[in-house]
């Protein structure tokens, strides 16, 4: 049993040392809570739980603390994928729910498993998800001042459970000030993908991740026999050709954990019950 989580990117230019330390402590705490949850739950249930904890922490651009789009509205996206069944479900540009990842998880048993916009919100309302504003004062100040964070904020979790099952979940509040209707990578297989061989969650600039098909490439290469490290190396070399901005976390079927980013610094933490690894 192992897991790794990420909380987007940390930029020395626009965040303080105090924020960096806060994210390190937060990620370590969430990784530990999620690992404890993994003891008695499947990887699929655990990745949703871990991402919900990240959504509930305003340090990250997902759920509470999501970025505001150019028209002053918050729209969030999230997806989850079960490596065992190879089913993905997700929501795109959903508004006014506390935990988009739980709405995405709820959709896994539906025939129509990826919903967008108003349809996603109607489904949430009909399935007991209460109306909830995820806006915080800091995001409103950033919006009003037209400050951008570069579109590098997403959260995710990859886990392998005691039965060797893999799962992945990813959630984002968008890049901030984007055109309404813009689709991120987080609810697509480019940014969130798993099968029985490997699971990958991405963060960064969604357009770059989609153009590179980052998560899908890594998982496919591992499935075809490439090592996890080599799959990352080749995929990120291809990302360089478009000067892509991305980071990714992964676990393969043998429990190997790997992460990489194209620019500093993706914030992440992994835990296997004994050893923590936290970004620095």
Tab-separated table of C-alpha atoms in Angstrom:
chain	number	residue	atom	x	y	z
A	1	UNK	CA	0.000	0.000	0.000
A	2	UNK	CA	1.387	3.335	-1.108
A	3	UNK	CA	0.187	6.704	-2.261
A	4	UNK	CA	1.455	9.987	-3.628
A	5	UNK	CA	-0.372	13.321	-3.781
A	6	UNK	CA	0.337	16.643	-5.467
A	7	UNK	CA	-0.884	20.178	-4.930
A	8	UNK	CA	0.119	21.945	-8.117
A	9	UNK	CA	3.206	24.111	-8.481
A	10	UNK	CA	5.079	26.335	-6.057
A	11	UNK	CA	6.609	29.516	-7.412
A	12	UNK	CA	9.265	31.334	-5.397
A	13	UNK	CA	8.323	34.516	-7.249
A	14	UNK	CA	4.754	34.745	-6.017
A	15	UNK	CA	4.645	32.742	-2.794
A	16	UNK	CA	6.431	33.238	0.497
A	17	UNK	CA	8.603	30.900	2.523
A	18	UNK	CA	5.727	30.671	5.000
A	19	UNK	CA	3.404	29.392	2.257
A	20	UNK	CA	6.016	26.849	1.192
A	21	UNK	CA	6.324	25.491	4.736
A	22	UNK	CA	2.533	25.484	5.108
A	23	UNK	CA	2.179	23.409	1.935
A	24	UNK	CA	4.870	20.972	3.060
A	25	UNK	CA	3.095	20.423	6.376
A	26	UNK	CA	-0.329	20.248	4.747
A	27	UNK	CA	0.747	17.680	2.155
A	28	UNK	CA	2.464	15.543	4.765
A	29	UNK	CA	-0.634	15.629	6.969
A	30	UNK	CA	-2.995	14.793	4.114
A	31	UNK	CA	-0.744	11.992	2.855
A	32	UNK	CA	-0.718	10.441	6.321
A	33	UNK	CA	-4.502	10.716	6.726
A	34	UNK	CA	-5.047	9.234	3.287
A	35	UNK	CA	-2.667	6.353	3.982
A	36	UNK	CA	-4.530	5.562	7.197
A	37	UNK	CA	-7.754	5.568	5.178
A	38	UNK	CA	-6.149	3.238	2.624
A	39	UNK	CA	-5.664	0.603	5.338
A	40	UNK	CA	-9.351	-0.236	5.240
A	41	UNK	CA	-10.472	1.122	1.865
A	42	UNK	CA	-9.787	0.506	-1.804
A	43	UNK	CA	-7.396	2.615	-3.834
A	44	UNK	CA	-10.442	3.999	-5.678
A	45	UNK	CA	-12.123	5.215	-2.491
A	46	UNK	CA	-8.825	6.508	-1.119
A	47	UNK	CA	-7.859	8.735	-4.031
A	48	UNK	CA	-11.258	10.445	-3.827
A	49	UNK	CA	-10.840	10.929	-0.082
A	50	UNK	CA	-7.314	12.330	-0.451
A	51	UNK	CA	-8.344	14.755	-3.171
A	52	UNK	CA	-11.313	15.919	-1.075
A	53	UNK	CA	-8.893	16.848	1.714
A	54	UNK	CA	-6.855	18.840	-0.797
A	55	UNK	CA	-10.031	20.500	-2.084
A	56	UNK	CA	-10.891	21.501	1.478
A	57	UNK	CA	-7.550	23.277	1.998
A	58	UNK	CA	-7.494	26.821	0.626
A	59	UNK	CA	-3.737	26.580	0.054
A	60	UNK	CA	-4.557	24.819	-3.209
A	61	UNK	CA	-6.401	25.761	-6.367
A	62	UNK	CA	-9.169	23.186	-6.162
A	63	UNK	CA	-12.451	23.150	-4.288
A	64	UNK	CA	-12.181	25.866	-1.646
A	65	UNK	CA	-9.707	28.420	-2.952
A	66	UNK	CA	-10.391	27.808	-6.641
A	67	UNK	CA	-9.422	30.499	-9.118
A	68	UNK	CA	-11.990	32.932	-10.515
A	69	UNK	CA	-12.567	32.995	-14.273
A	70	UNK	CA	-12.633	36.091	-16.475
A	71	UNK	CA	-16.368	36.638	-15.947
A	72	UNK	CA	-16.039	36.532	-12.145
A	73	UNK	CA	-17.333	32.960	-11.745
A	74	UNK	CA	-15.588	29.898	-10.282
A	75	UNK	CA	-15.869	26.747	-12.366
A	76	UNK	CA	-14.158	23.538	-11.247
A	77	UNK	CA	-13.285	20.234	-12.865
A	78	UNK	CA	-12.403	16.839	-11.412
A	79	UNK	CA	-12.050	13.233	-12.482
A	80	UNK	CA	-11.414	9.822	-10.998
A	81	UNK	CA	-10.346	6.592	-12.676
A	82	UNK	CA	-10.359	3.029	-11.442
A	83	UNK	CA	-7.363	1.144	-12.816
A	84	UNK	CA	-9.022	-2.213	-12.259
A	85	UNK	CA	-12.175	-1.481	-14.256
A	86	UNK	CA	-10.602	1.232	-16.436
A	87	UNK	CA	-13.655	3.402	-15.900
A	88	UNK	CA	-13.238	7.174	-15.690
A	89	UNK	CA	-15.868	9.600	-14.483
A	90	UNK	CA	-15.693	13.356	-14.098
A	91	UNK	CA	-17.232	16.785	-13.985
A	92	UNK	CA	-16.173	19.752	-16.096
A	93	UNK	CA	-16.772	23.392	-15.172
A	94	UNK	CA	-19.099	22.628	-12.287
A	95	UNK	CA	-20.122	25.480	-9.990
A	96	UNK	CA	-21.027	25.804	-6.326
A	97	UNK	CA	-20.178	22.404	-4.897
A	98	UNK	CA	-17.699	21.890	-2.071
A	99	UNK	CA	-16.030	18.739	-3.410
A	100	UNK	CA	-16.164	18.229	-7.181
A	101	UNK	CA	-14.224	14.973	-6.764
A	102	UNK	CA	-17.130	13.394	-4.868
A	103	UNK	CA	-19.546	14.354	-7.658
A	104	UNK	CA	-17.105	12.796	-10.133
A	105	UNK	CA	-16.911	9.643	-8.007
A	106	UNK	CA	-20.696	9.449	-7.783
A	107	UNK	CA	-20.875	9.350	-11.586
A	108	UNK	CA	-18.769	6.179	-11.862
A	109	UNK	CA	-21.848	3.938	-11.876
A	110	UNK	CA	-23.795	6.023	-14.391
A	111	UNK	CA	-24.004	5.297	-18.100
A	112	UNK	CA	-23.092	8.942	-18.755
A	113	UNK	CA	-19.984	9.368	-16.672
A	114	UNK	CA	-18.560	12.781	-17.675
A	115	UNK	CA	-20.849	15.766	-17.237
A	116	UNK	CA	-20.189	19.445	-17.834
A	117	UNK	CA	-21.491	22.823	-16.770
A	118	UNK	CA	-25.136	23.114	-15.793
A	119	UNK	CA	-25.754	19.416	-16.371
A	120	UNK	CA	-23.087	18.537	-13.827
A	121	UNK	CA	-24.614	20.931	-11.307
A	122	UNK	CA	-28.125	19.559	-11.841
A	123	UNK	CA	-26.818	16.039	-11.288
A	124	UNK	CA	-25.069	17.188	-8.095
A	125	UNK	CA	-28.249	18.829	-6.806
A	126	UNK	CA	-30.323	15.724	-7.570
A	127	UNK	CA	-27.840	13.507	-5.745
A	128	UNK	CA	-27.626	15.337	-2.460
A	129	UNK	CA	-24.675	17.680	-2.986
A	130	UNK	CA	-25.559	20.946	-1.300
A	131	UNK	CA	-24.976	24.372	-2.822
A	132	UNK	CA	-21.628	25.701	-1.587
A	133	UNK	CA	-19.515	28.697	-2.589
A	134	UNK	CA	-15.818	27.847	-2.815
A	135	UNK	CA	-14.708	31.456	-3.191
A	136	UNK	CA	-12.304	32.847	-0.586
A	137	UNK	CA	-11.458	36.559	-0.097
A	138	UNK	CA	-7.901	36.134	-1.380
A	139	UNK	CA	-9.122	34.817	-4.737
A	140	UNK	CA	-11.515	37.766	-5.075
A	141	UNK	CA	-8.664	40.173	-4.369
A	142	UNK	CA	-6.510	38.453	-6.984
A	143	UNK	CA	-9.320	38.622	-9.487
A	144	UNK	CA	-10.043	42.267	-8.858
A	145	UNK	CA	-6.354	43.122	-9.119
A	146	UNK	CA	-6.061	41.023	-12.303
A	147	UNK	CA	-3.273	38.953	-10.793
A	148	UNK	CA	-2.669	35.571	-12.390
A	149	UNK	CA	-1.010	32.526	-10.894
A	150	UNK	CA	0.112	31.153	-14.247
A	151	UNK	CA	-2.460	28.379	-14.395
A	152	UNK	CA	-0.378	25.843	-12.545
A	153	UNK	CA	-2.736	24.780	-9.779
A	154	UNK	CA	-4.296	21.344	-9.597
A	155	UNK	CA	-4.439	18.629	-6.935
A	156	UNK	CA	-4.287	14.879	-7.321
A	157	UNK	CA	-3.690	11.502	-5.733
A	158	UNK	CA	-2.494	8.120	-6.971
A	159	UNK	CA	-2.768	5.039	-4.770
A	160	UNK	CA	-2.200	1.301	-4.783
A	161	UNK	CA	-4.112	-0.758	-2.236
A	162	UNK	CA	-3.396	-4.010	-0.415
A	163	UNK	CA	-4.810	-5.993	-3.337
A	164	UNK	CA	-2.559	-4.243	-5.840
A	165	UNK	CA	-5.376	-2.192	-7.360
A	166	UNK	CA	-4.471	1.229	-8.739
A	167	UNK	CA	-6.581	4.386	-8.893
A	168	UNK	CA	-6.138	8.082	-9.575
A	169	UNK	CA	-8.107	11.268	-8.874
A	170	UNK	CA	-7.453	14.858	-9.963
A	171	UNK	CA	-9.234	18.141	-9.242
A	172	UNK	CA	-8.712	21.757	-10.277
A	173	UNK	CA	-10.138	25.209	-9.853
A	174	UNK	CA	-8.852	26.246	-13.268
A	175	UNK	CA	-6.024	28.577	-14.208
A	176	UNK	CA	-7.769	31.824	-13.281
A	177	UNK	CA	-9.125	34.524	-15.616
A	178	UNK	CA	-9.667	31.982	-18.401
A	179	UNK	CA	-12.378	32.287	-21.046
A	180	UNK	CA	-15.615	30.784	-19.680
A	181	UNK	CA	-16.073	27.336	-21.162
A	182	UNK	CA	-12.362	26.527	-21.283
A	183	UNK	CA	-11.722	22.809	-20.648
A	184	UNK	CA	-8.791	21.787	-18.440
A	185	UNK	CA	-6.850	18.536	-18.640
A	186	UNK	CA	-7.973	17.394	-15.180
A	187	UNK	CA	-11.183	15.697	-16.292
A	188	UNK	CA	-9.557	14.089	-19.338
A	189	UNK	CA	-7.335	11.037	-19.798
A	190	UNK	CA	-4.472	13.407	-20.696
A	191	UNK	CA	-4.290	14.548	-17.085
A	192	UNK	CA	-5.849	11.663	-15.154
A	193	UNK	CA	-5.395	8.078	-16.310
A	194	UNK	CA	-5.054	4.596	-14.830
A	195	UNK	CA	-5.172	0.930	-15.717
A	196	UNK	CA	-3.987	-2.227	-13.979
A	197	UNK	CA	-0.344	-1.410	-14.808
A	198	UNK	CA	0.016	2.254	-13.832
A	199	UNK	CA	-1.844	5.357	-12.636
A	200	UNK	CA	-0.893	8.998	-13.301
A	201	UNK	CA	-2.169	12.418	-12.199
A	202	UNK	CA	-0.901	15.618	-13.818
A	203	UNK	CA	-0.715	19.297	-12.954
A	204	UNK	CA	0.469	22.329	-14.869
A	205	UNK	CA	-0.822	24.136	-17.957
A	206	UNK	CA	-3.779	22.105	-19.164
A	207	UNK	CA	-3.310	22.936	-22.820
A	208	UNK	CA	0.270	21.595	-22.706
A	209	UNK	CA	-0.786	18.420	-20.895
A	210	UNK	CA	-3.574	17.758	-23.411
A	211	UNK	CA	-1.283	18.465	-26.374
A	212	UNK	CA	1.257	15.993	-24.985
A	213	UNK	CA	-1.359	13.454	-23.772
A	214	UNK	CA	0.928	13.183	-20.758
A	215	UNK	CA	-0.862	10.782	-18.401
A	216	UNK	CA	-2.046	8.496	-21.194
A	217	UNK	CA	1.429	8.269	-22.735
A	218	UNK	CA	3.081	7.351	-19.452
A	219	UNK	CA	0.511	4.684	-18.597
A	220	UNK	CA	0.561	3.227	-22.124
A	221	UNK	CA	4.344	2.999	-22.135
A	222	UNK	CA	4.424	1.246	-18.783
A	223	UNK	CA	1.698	-1.131	-20.008
A	224	UNK	CA	3.862	-1.921	-23.052
A	225	UNK	CA	6.790	-2.893	-20.825
A	226	UNK	CA	8.741	0.312	-20.333
A	227	UNK	CA	9.918	1.088	-16.794
A	228	UNK	CA	8.074	3.859	-14.968
A	229	UNK	CA	11.162	6.076	-14.914
A	230	UNK	CA	11.840	5.600	-18.624
A	231	UNK	CA	8.198	6.233	-19.471
A	232	UNK	CA	8.410	9.543	-17.624
A	233	UNK	CA	11.720	10.455	-19.249
A	234	UNK	CA	10.466	9.856	-22.796
A	235	UNK	CA	7.150	11.607	-22.211
A	236	UNK	CA	8.762	14.668	-20.645
A	237	UNK	CA	11.328	14.823	-23.444
A	238	UNK	CA	8.401	15.048	-25.856
A	239	UNK	CA	6.856	17.739	-23.666
A	240	UNK	CA	10.008	19.823	-24.136
A	241	UNK	CA	9.358	20.085	-27.868
A	242	UNK	CA	6.364	22.311	-27.103
A	243	UNK	CA	8.055	23.927	-24.081
A	244	UNK	CA	5.304	22.349	-22.020
A	245	UNK	CA	4.691	23.206	-18.370
A	246	UNK	CA	3.632	20.097	-16.474
A	247	UNK	CA	4.256	17.843	-13.529
A	248	UNK	CA	3.064	14.311	-12.887
A	249	UNK	CA	2.875	11.736	-10.104
A	250	UNK	CA	2.536	7.988	-10.620
A	251	UNK	CA	2.570	4.506	-9.141
A	252	UNK	CA	2.987	1.315	-11.153
A	253	UNK	CA	1.622	-2.160	-10.447
A	254	UNK	CA	4.827	-3.118	-8.599
A	255	UNK	CA	4.412	-0.212	-6.161
A	256	UNK	CA	7.123	1.955	-7.692
A	257	UNK	CA	6.445	5.650	-7.120
A	258	UNK	CA	7.722	8.316	-9.489
A	259	UNK	CA	7.247	12.036	-10.086
A	260	UNK	CA	8.703	14.627	-12.418
A	261	UNK	CA	8.135	18.221	-13.442
A	262	UNK	CA	9.241	20.228	-16.462
A	263	UNK	CA	9.817	23.398	-14.439
A	264	UNK	CA	10.306	23.904	-10.691
A	265	UNK	CA	8.541	23.097	-8.439
A	266	UNK	CA	5.632	20.666	-8.233
A	267	UNK	CA	4.539	20.290	-4.627
A	268	UNK	CA	3.981	16.682	-3.625
A	269	UNK	CA	4.183	14.171	-0.800
A	270	UNK	CA	4.317	10.373	-0.811
A	271	UNK	CA	3.911	7.896	2.029
A	272	UNK	CA	4.196	4.113	2.262
A	273	UNK	CA	3.462	3.699	5.962
A	274	UNK	CA	7.084	4.235	6.959
A	275	UNK	CA	8.727	6.843	4.783
A	276	UNK	CA	7.572	10.300	3.759
A	277	UNK	CA	8.927	12.113	0.737
A	278	UNK	CA	7.926	15.789	0.581
A	279	UNK	CA	8.935	18.439	-1.932
A	280	UNK	CA	11.592	20.933	-0.836
